[in-house]
Every structure is written in structure tokens, then in C-alpha cells.
Amino acid sequence: MKKNKQFNDRLKEHFEELSPQLLKAAQYISAHPYEVATRSLRYIAKSANLPPPTFSRLAVAMEYKGFEDLRETCRIEIKSHRLNTRYARSTISAATNVELDSKKGPFIFHQSTAAISNISSLSSAIDNKKMKIVVNRLVKANRVILIAGMSSRPFIDYMAYMASMAFDNWQVFLGETASTTSLLLGMNNNDVAIVLSKSPYASHSINTAKALSERGVYIVGITDEYVSPLIPFCSESFVVSTETPLFFTSHAATLVLIESIIGSVVASGGEVVRQRIASIEAINQQTDEYY
């Protein structure tokens, strides 16, 4: 395994092998790379409320030479400014942890600050090579199925609306039992599923992703945690920051990501896609679809 592989890349590879205790340690490291890189093991263990040996065992389980080797990975990530979005979330949380009263200024200021920080975190952490791979698979796919539940569902609907202007092989998976069976029977390794799932994670989204991955379908996951239950079933995954002063998570960065994916796929679709968009626009004008 390459020494310079990022911690979260290794975490994805070893996710299913880790015990709950080791996963808790991994989640702390994923969220606090600066602390891991600069503070003592005793401090880190106390902050995570875990025994110090847990982190040493985690390092071995993830094929590091030891905890110092793992710590060096965090230092390299910091120096190269490739910080994961979970750390950005903790930083944003500290910056926006304010009482919601008039003395602290308009709430929209704190909400917009968090949203902008989430988007900045996405743009700085995005892996362009990964994005190109995903876009290429989407362009070549026989079918693209979009899956989400709860608060993530409207964003999949929006993604489907954008895609329908350019392609006729994208569709939203509704999640009924009968349609699940039909979906599984009809999909294979020439198809792609985009699954959007964030805490507290819709069961049907995770279970469907698992079933599709077992059939060889290429799974693109969009989630909010490197220890998300969706990650193990993904061919590629994007972790977005959802920090907000509100109880509800923010989807601002998610919106930027899905618009970027669709924009990249459309740009790669060639003349056929451009002609389809023009034809749909013309029909919408003729049928008074637009006011």
C-alpha cells in the first residue's frame, strides 16, 4: 500500500474490518487531523474518550507501521491543504456556534457563513481524478438510477430534472418493494446508481445500494461521513460538509456537487446532448410549458 495514501482512503478500504471501538477512533482522526498531527497521543485519546492503545491498534489494523506513521499521514495532508470535509465541519462548527439572538447579528449571516464554508471545503477537497472517472461512467452507462430518502430526496429529484433535459436513461428510484425487485433484476455492471444519503441515513437507500453493488452496479455515493454506512457499497464516494447553526443539516455543498456532476456529464455528452436540450426547449416553448 502506498505510504502517501490519505487516511480516509485507507479508512474506506478497511471500513468493514474495524470493530466499533476502532471505528470510533477512526472517526475522531477523520474529524480532527490537526489534533492528531500536533498533539500527544494521551491528549488525543482523552479528547476522543478512548484508551490510548485503541489508536495504536487502529494504526496496525489500517496497515500503518504504527501510530506515528498514521500521524505523519495527517501532517502530510495538512501541509498539502488536502483536509477532509469532516475536519472542515468541526472548524465551521466552532466558528458558527453562536446563540441565536439579536446581539449576535442576523441569523442569515451565520447560516450563509456556514454554507460558504461548506462549499469552500468541498472545492478544496474534491478529487478531480475521481470526478472524471465518475463522469465518464455516467456518460457511458446504459441506465443511471438516482436513490435518496428523507431530506436528501428533493435533491435527487432536482438532479433527475436536470438530467432529463440531456438524457433519456436517468430515472429516480421510488423505493416500493415491487419496483426494488424489478430494479435488481434489470441492472448490471453497465449501469450506475447515484445514492445520496446523510445522517440519520434512510434504510432503504443503504439496503438498495448494497443490493445493487452485489449485482456489480457502479455505485456513486454522496454522504456526510467517512464512516457512513453507505461508503462500503460505493465504487466511488464524495463526502460533503453539512455544517449549520440549525438543527437541520445544510445541503448547500451537496447542491454544488450535484450541479457540478450534471454540468460535467452534459459537457461530455457531445452534440447529441446539445441537440436534445435544444429540442426539449423548443417543445416546451411550443406547448406553453413556460408561462
Tab-separated table of C-alpha atoms in Angstrom:
chain	number	residue	atom	x	y	z
A	1	MET	CA	0.000	0.000	0.000
A	2	LYS	CA	1.350	3.424	-0.884
A	3	LYS	CA	2.730	5.372	2.062
A	4	ASN	CA	1.215	8.666	0.903
A	5	LYS	CA	-2.325	7.318	0.613
A	6	GLN	CA	-4.675	9.565	2.576
A	7	PHE	CA	-6.164	8.395	5.851
A	8	ASN	CA	-9.744	8.470	4.571
A	9	ASP	CA	-8.779	6.420	1.511
A	10	ARG	CA	-7.410	3.731	3.808
A	11	LEU	CA	-10.451	4.010	6.043
A	12	LYS	CA	-12.687	3.224	3.078
A	13	GLU	CA	-10.606	0.136	2.263
A	14	HIS	CA	-10.616	-1.202	5.845
A	15	PHE	CA	-14.051	0.015	6.960
A	16	GLU	CA	-15.692	-3.403	7.229
A	17	GLU	CA	-12.736	-4.884	9.127
A	18	LEU	CA	-12.831	-2.402	12.009
A	19	SER	CA	-14.568	-3.008	15.327
A	20	PRO	CA	-16.970	-0.383	16.714
A	21	GLN	CA	-14.218	0.869	19.045
A	22	LEU	CA	-11.724	1.220	16.201
A	23	LEU	CA	-14.352	2.921	14.043
A	24	LYS	CA	-14.883	5.462	16.806
A	25	ALA	CA	-11.144	6.170	16.838
A	26	ALA	CA	-11.088	6.419	13.041
A	27	GLN	CA	-13.987	8.865	13.080
A	28	TYR	CA	-12.123	11.078	15.548
A	29	ILE	CA	-8.991	11.105	13.376
A	30	SER	CA	-11.037	11.839	10.261
A	31	ALA	CA	-12.654	14.811	12.005
A	32	HIS	CA	-9.547	16.165	13.766
A	33	PRO	CA	-6.407	15.795	11.612
A	34	TYR	CA	-4.763	18.882	13.117
A	35	GLU	CA	-5.046	17.495	16.644
A	36	VAL	CA	-3.744	14.105	15.542
A	37	ALA	CA	-0.824	15.703	13.723
A	38	THR	CA	0.195	18.061	16.511
A	39	ARG	CA	-0.999	16.807	19.913
A	40	SER	CA	0.143	13.936	22.108
A	41	LEU	CA	-1.478	10.521	21.950
A	42	ARG	CA	-2.644	10.991	25.544
A	43	TYR	CA	-4.402	14.241	24.606
A	44	ILE	CA	-5.996	12.671	21.522
A	45	ALA	CA	-7.228	9.663	23.493
A	46	LYS	CA	-8.699	11.876	26.217
A	47	SER	CA	-10.453	14.081	23.660
A	48	ALA	CA	-11.909	11.038	21.919
A	49	ASN	CA	-12.791	9.376	25.243
A	50	LEU	CA	-10.884	6.260	24.225
A	51	PRO	CA	-7.915	4.359	25.705
A	52	PRO	CA	-4.606	5.335	24.017
A	53	PRO	CA	-3.909	1.759	22.821
A	54	THR	CA	-7.059	1.956	20.680
A	55	PHE	CA	-5.313	4.343	18.305
A	56	SER	CA	-2.246	2.125	18.104
A	57	ARG	CA	-4.437	-0.872	17.303
A	58	LEU	CA	-6.255	1.179	14.669
A	59	ALA	CA	-2.952	2.076	13.014
A	60	VAL	CA	-1.992	-1.587	12.742
A	61	ALA	CA	-5.472	-2.576	11.503
A	62	MET	CA	-5.182	0.027	8.737
A	63	GLU	CA	-1.718	-1.234	7.719
A	64	TYR	CA	0.349	1.627	9.095
A	65	LYS	CA	3.707	0.812	10.682
A	66	GLY	CA	2.397	2.357	13.880
A	67	PHE	CA	0.583	5.373	15.237
A	68	GLU	CA	3.448	7.717	14.340
A	69	ASP	CA	3.146	6.605	10.721
A	70	LEU	CA	-0.579	7.366	10.845
A	71	ARG	CA	0.162	10.741	12.444
A	72	GLU	CA	2.597	11.533	9.621
A	73	THR	CA	-0.197	10.964	7.097
A	74	CYS	CA	-2.232	13.684	8.836
A	75	ARG	CA	0.758	16.028	8.749
A	76	ILE	CA	1.204	15.475	5.022
A	77	GLU	CA	-2.484	16.140	4.374
A	78	ILE	CA	-2.328	19.384	6.338
A	79	LYS	CA	0.783	20.572	4.543
A	80	SER	CA	-0.743	19.871	1.145
A	81	HIS	CA	-4.035	21.537	2.186
A	82	ARG	CA	-5.972	18.406	1.355
A	83	LEU	CA	-8.044	18.443	4.517
A	84	ASN	CA	-11.060	16.214	4.628
A	85	THR	CA	-14.503	17.727	4.923
A	86	ARG	CA	-15.135	16.303	8.371
A	87	TYR	CA	-12.364	18.497	9.789
A	88	ALA	CA	-13.810	21.466	7.963
A	89	ARG	CA	-17.139	20.737	9.604
A	90	SER	CA	-15.622	20.844	13.094
A	91	THR	CA	-13.867	24.121	12.278
A	92	ILE	CA	-17.047	25.672	10.911
A	93	SER	CA	-18.965	24.488	13.957
A	94	ALA	CA	-16.601	26.359	16.259
A	95	ALA	CA	-16.892	29.491	14.126
A	96	THR	CA	-20.682	29.434	13.960
A	97	ASN	CA	-21.540	28.142	17.431
A	98	VAL	CA	-23.446	31.235	18.472
A	99	GLU	CA	-26.595	31.964	20.408
A	100	LEU	CA	-29.438	32.851	18.126
A	101	ASP	CA	-30.263	36.298	19.453
A	102	SER	CA	-30.207	39.798	18.081
A	103	LYS	CA	-26.958	40.651	19.885
A	104	LYS	CA	-25.105	38.155	17.698
A	105	GLY	CA	-26.317	39.660	14.443
A	106	PRO	CA	-28.846	38.419	11.863
A	107	PHE	CA	-29.158	34.650	11.681
A	108	ILE	CA	-28.743	34.767	7.912
A	109	PHE	CA	-25.147	35.900	8.455
A	110	HIS	CA	-24.283	32.783	10.459
A	111	GLN	CA	-26.178	30.473	8.114
A	112	SER	CA	-24.564	31.916	4.996
A	113	THR	CA	-21.119	31.798	6.628
A	114	ALA	CA	-21.572	28.099	7.341
A	115	ALA	CA	-22.876	27.408	3.821
A	116	ILE	CA	-19.979	29.245	2.178
A	117	SER	CA	-17.501	27.364	4.363
A	118	ASN	CA	-19.114	24.043	3.428
A	119	ILE	CA	-18.801	24.875	-0.260
A	120	SER	CA	-15.201	26.041	0.153
A	121	SER	CA	-14.415	22.778	1.914
A	122	LEU	CA	-15.892	20.842	-0.998
A	123	SER	CA	-13.961	22.746	-3.645
A	124	SER	CA	-10.651	22.382	-1.801
A	125	ALA	CA	-11.084	18.683	-1.045
A	126	ILE	CA	-12.597	17.444	-4.323
A	127	ASP	CA	-10.570	14.813	-6.137
A	128	ASN	CA	-10.631	15.860	-9.795
A	129	LYS	CA	-9.399	12.459	-10.957
A	130	LYS	CA	-12.269	10.788	-9.114
A	131	MET	CA	-14.732	13.256	-10.616
A	132	LYS	CA	-13.521	12.490	-14.149
A	133	ILE	CA	-13.873	8.749	-13.544
A	134	VAL	CA	-17.427	9.175	-12.257
A	135	VAL	CA	-18.428	11.466	-15.125
A	136	ASN	CA	-17.023	9.013	-17.660
A	137	ARG	CA	-19.021	6.130	-16.143
A	138	LEU	CA	-22.200	8.223	-16.153
A	139	VAL	CA	-21.750	9.180	-19.808
A	140	LYS	CA	-21.259	5.542	-20.848
A	141	ALA	CA	-23.904	3.978	-18.576
A	142	ASN	CA	-26.870	2.114	-20.034
A	143	ARG	CA	-29.014	3.333	-17.137
A	144	VAL	CA	-28.498	5.764	-14.287
A	145	ILE	CA	-30.673	5.293	-11.209
A	146	LEU	CA	-30.958	8.032	-8.577
A	147	ILE	CA	-31.638	6.952	-4.998
A	148	ALA	CA	-32.300	9.008	-1.856
A	149	GLY	CA	-34.656	9.309	1.075
A	150	MET	CA	-35.805	11.779	3.712
A	151	SER	CA	-34.289	15.272	3.375
A	152	SER	CA	-31.991	14.116	0.563
A	153	ARG	CA	-34.866	13.117	-1.727
A	154	PRO	CA	-35.648	16.579	-3.188
A	155	PHE	CA	-32.062	16.935	-4.359
A	156	ILE	CA	-32.223	13.661	-6.265
A	157	ASP	CA	-35.459	14.871	-7.875
A	158	TYR	CA	-33.697	18.074	-8.894
A	159	MET	CA	-30.779	16.071	-10.271
A	160	ALA	CA	-33.200	13.948	-12.298
A	161	TYR	CA	-34.915	17.063	-13.655
A	162	MET	CA	-31.598	18.487	-14.870
A	163	ALA	CA	-30.529	15.149	-16.342
A	164	SER	CA	-33.841	14.686	-18.183
A	165	MET	CA	-33.041	17.715	-20.315
A	166	ALA	CA	-29.970	15.950	-21.693
A	167	PHE	CA	-30.565	12.198	-21.339
A	168	ASP	CA	-33.415	9.704	-21.502
A	169	ASN	CA	-31.781	6.959	-19.402
A	170	TRP	CA	-31.761	8.645	-15.973
A	171	GLN	CA	-34.566	7.943	-13.503
A	172	VAL	CA	-35.422	8.274	-9.821
A	173	PHE	CA	-35.885	5.060	-7.860
A	174	LEU	CA	-39.117	5.322	-5.880
A	175	GLY	CA	-38.380	2.599	-3.357
A	176	GLU	CA	-41.504	0.420	-3.389
A	177	THR	CA	-40.971	-3.307	-2.824
A	178	ALA	CA	-42.177	-4.309	-6.289
A	179	SER	CA	-40.024	-1.717	-8.005
A	180	THR	CA	-36.999	-2.838	-5.970
A	181	THR	CA	-37.313	-6.371	-7.314
A	182	SER	CA	-37.728	-5.121	-10.869
A	183	LEU	CA	-34.772	-2.782	-10.472
A	184	LEU	CA	-32.454	-5.507	-9.202
A	185	LEU	CA	-33.395	-7.897	-11.989
A	186	GLY	CA	-32.735	-5.329	-14.684
A	187	MET	CA	-29.407	-3.802	-13.614
A	188	ASN	CA	-25.805	-4.937	-14.080
A	189	ASN	CA	-22.233	-3.667	-14.336
A	190	ASN	CA	-23.103	-1.479	-17.328
A	191	ASP	CA	-25.352	0.651	-15.112
A	192	VAL	CA	-24.714	3.333	-12.495
A	193	ALA	CA	-26.593	4.238	-9.321
A	194	ILE	CA	-26.116	7.587	-7.594
A	195	VAL	CA	-27.064	7.243	-3.935
A	196	LEU	CA	-27.447	10.312	-1.720
A	197	SER	CA	-27.696	9.507	1.982
A	198	LYS	CA	-26.882	11.563	5.065
A	199	SER	CA	-27.306	11.054	8.787
A	200	PRO	CA	-29.570	9.576	10.071
A	201	TYR	CA	-29.381	7.562	6.789
A	202	ALA	CA	-32.516	6.158	5.162
A	203	SER	CA	-32.528	2.364	5.476
A	204	HIS	CA	-33.936	1.739	2.007
A	205	SER	CA	-31.165	3.826	0.417
A	206	ILE	CA	-28.397	1.875	2.159
A	207	ASN	CA	-30.054	-1.506	1.569
A	208	THR	CA	-30.667	-0.759	-2.110
A	209	ALA	CA	-27.063	0.381	-2.559
A	210	LYS	CA	-25.895	-2.885	-1.000
A	211	ALA	CA	-28.138	-4.990	-3.240
A	212	LEU	CA	-27.073	-3.136	-6.389
A	213	SER	CA	-23.378	-3.355	-5.530
A	214	GLU	CA	-23.750	-7.124	-5.178
A	215	ARG	CA	-25.002	-7.196	-8.772
A	216	GLY	CA	-21.944	-5.300	-9.981
A	217	VAL	CA	-23.649	-1.938	-10.460
A	218	TYR	CA	-21.266	1.030	-10.243
A	219	ILE	CA	-22.325	2.941	-7.120
A	220	VAL	CA	-21.597	6.650	-6.712
A	221	GLY	CA	-22.225	7.674	-3.115
A	222	ILE	CA	-22.781	11.177	-1.758
A	223	THR	CA	-22.763	11.282	2.037
A	224	ASP	CA	-21.677	13.308	5.055
A	225	GLU	CA	-19.360	10.966	6.986
A	226	TYR	CA	-16.289	8.909	6.158
A	227	VAL	CA	-17.799	6.264	8.434
A	228	SER	CA	-21.213	6.475	6.740
A	229	PRO	CA	-22.873	3.055	6.274
A	230	LEU	CA	-23.139	3.901	2.570
A	231	ILE	CA	-19.361	4.038	1.975
A	232	PRO	CA	-18.637	0.262	1.926
A	233	PHE	CA	-21.021	-0.272	-1.003
A	234	CYS	CA	-19.681	2.549	-3.187
A	235	SER	CA	-17.397	2.284	-6.191
A	236	GLU	CA	-16.627	5.977	-5.666
A	237	SER	CA	-17.880	8.309	-2.960
A	238	PHE	CA	-17.976	12.006	-2.165
A	239	VAL	CA	-18.172	13.254	1.422
A	240	VAL	CA	-19.709	16.712	1.752
A	241	SER	CA	-19.828	19.033	4.732
A	242	THR	CA	-23.318	19.796	6.073
A	243	GLU	CA	-22.463	22.120	8.974
A	244	THR	CA	-25.077	24.675	10.002
A	245	PRO	CA	-26.158	26.623	13.098
A	246	LEU	CA	-29.563	24.977	12.649
A	247	PHE	CA	-30.698	21.593	13.908
A	248	PHE	CA	-31.177	20.554	10.272
A	249	THR	CA	-28.164	19.803	8.104
A	250	SER	CA	-27.218	22.167	5.301
A	251	HIS	CA	-27.391	20.894	1.722
A	252	ALA	CA	-25.610	23.848	0.112
A	253	ALA	CA	-22.418	21.924	-0.683
A	254	THR	CA	-24.457	18.945	-1.872
A	255	LEU	CA	-26.283	21.180	-4.318
A	256	VAL	CA	-22.998	22.477	-5.726
A	257	LEU	CA	-21.689	18.927	-6.086
A	258	ILE	CA	-24.708	17.526	-7.934
A	259	GLU	CA	-24.876	20.563	-10.217
A	260	SER	CA	-21.169	20.099	-10.950
A	261	ILE	CA	-21.667	16.411	-11.744
A	262	ILE	CA	-24.577	17.114	-14.078
A	263	GLY	CA	-22.743	20.007	-15.719
A	264	SER	CA	-19.682	17.840	-16.322
A	265	VAL	CA	-21.756	14.973	-17.732
A	266	VAL	CA	-23.648	17.299	-20.074
A	267	ALA	CA	-20.393	18.904	-21.221
A	268	SER	CA	-19.026	15.436	-22.015
A	269	GLY	CA	-22.159	14.326	-23.855
A	270	GLY	CA	-21.311	15.924	-27.176
A	271	GLU	CA	-23.552	17.155	-29.958
A	272	VAL	CA	-26.316	14.611	-29.294
A	273	VAL	CA	-26.872	16.067	-25.838
A	274	ARG	CA	-26.870	19.634	-27.102
A	275	GLN	CA	-29.444	18.755	-29.760
A	276	ARG	CA	-31.684	17.054	-27.193
A	277	ILE	CA	-31.595	20.094	-24.907
A	278	ALA	CA	-32.442	22.383	-27.827
A	279	SER	CA	-35.319	20.109	-28.897
A	280	ILE	CA	-36.805	19.958	-25.402
A	281	GLU	CA	-36.571	23.717	-25.048
A	282	ALA	CA	-38.341	24.166	-28.383
A	283	ILE	CA	-41.133	21.763	-27.408
A	284	ASN	CA	-41.584	23.469	-24.037
A	285	GLN	CA	-41.975	26.788	-25.816
A	286	GLN	CA	-44.469	25.366	-28.329
A	287	THR	CA	-46.620	23.665	-25.680
A	288	ASP	CA	-46.726	26.699	-23.401
A	289	GLU	CA	-44.819	24.839	-20.700
A	290	TYR	CA	-43.263	28.166	-19.812
A	291	TYR	CA	-45.506	30.990	-18.626
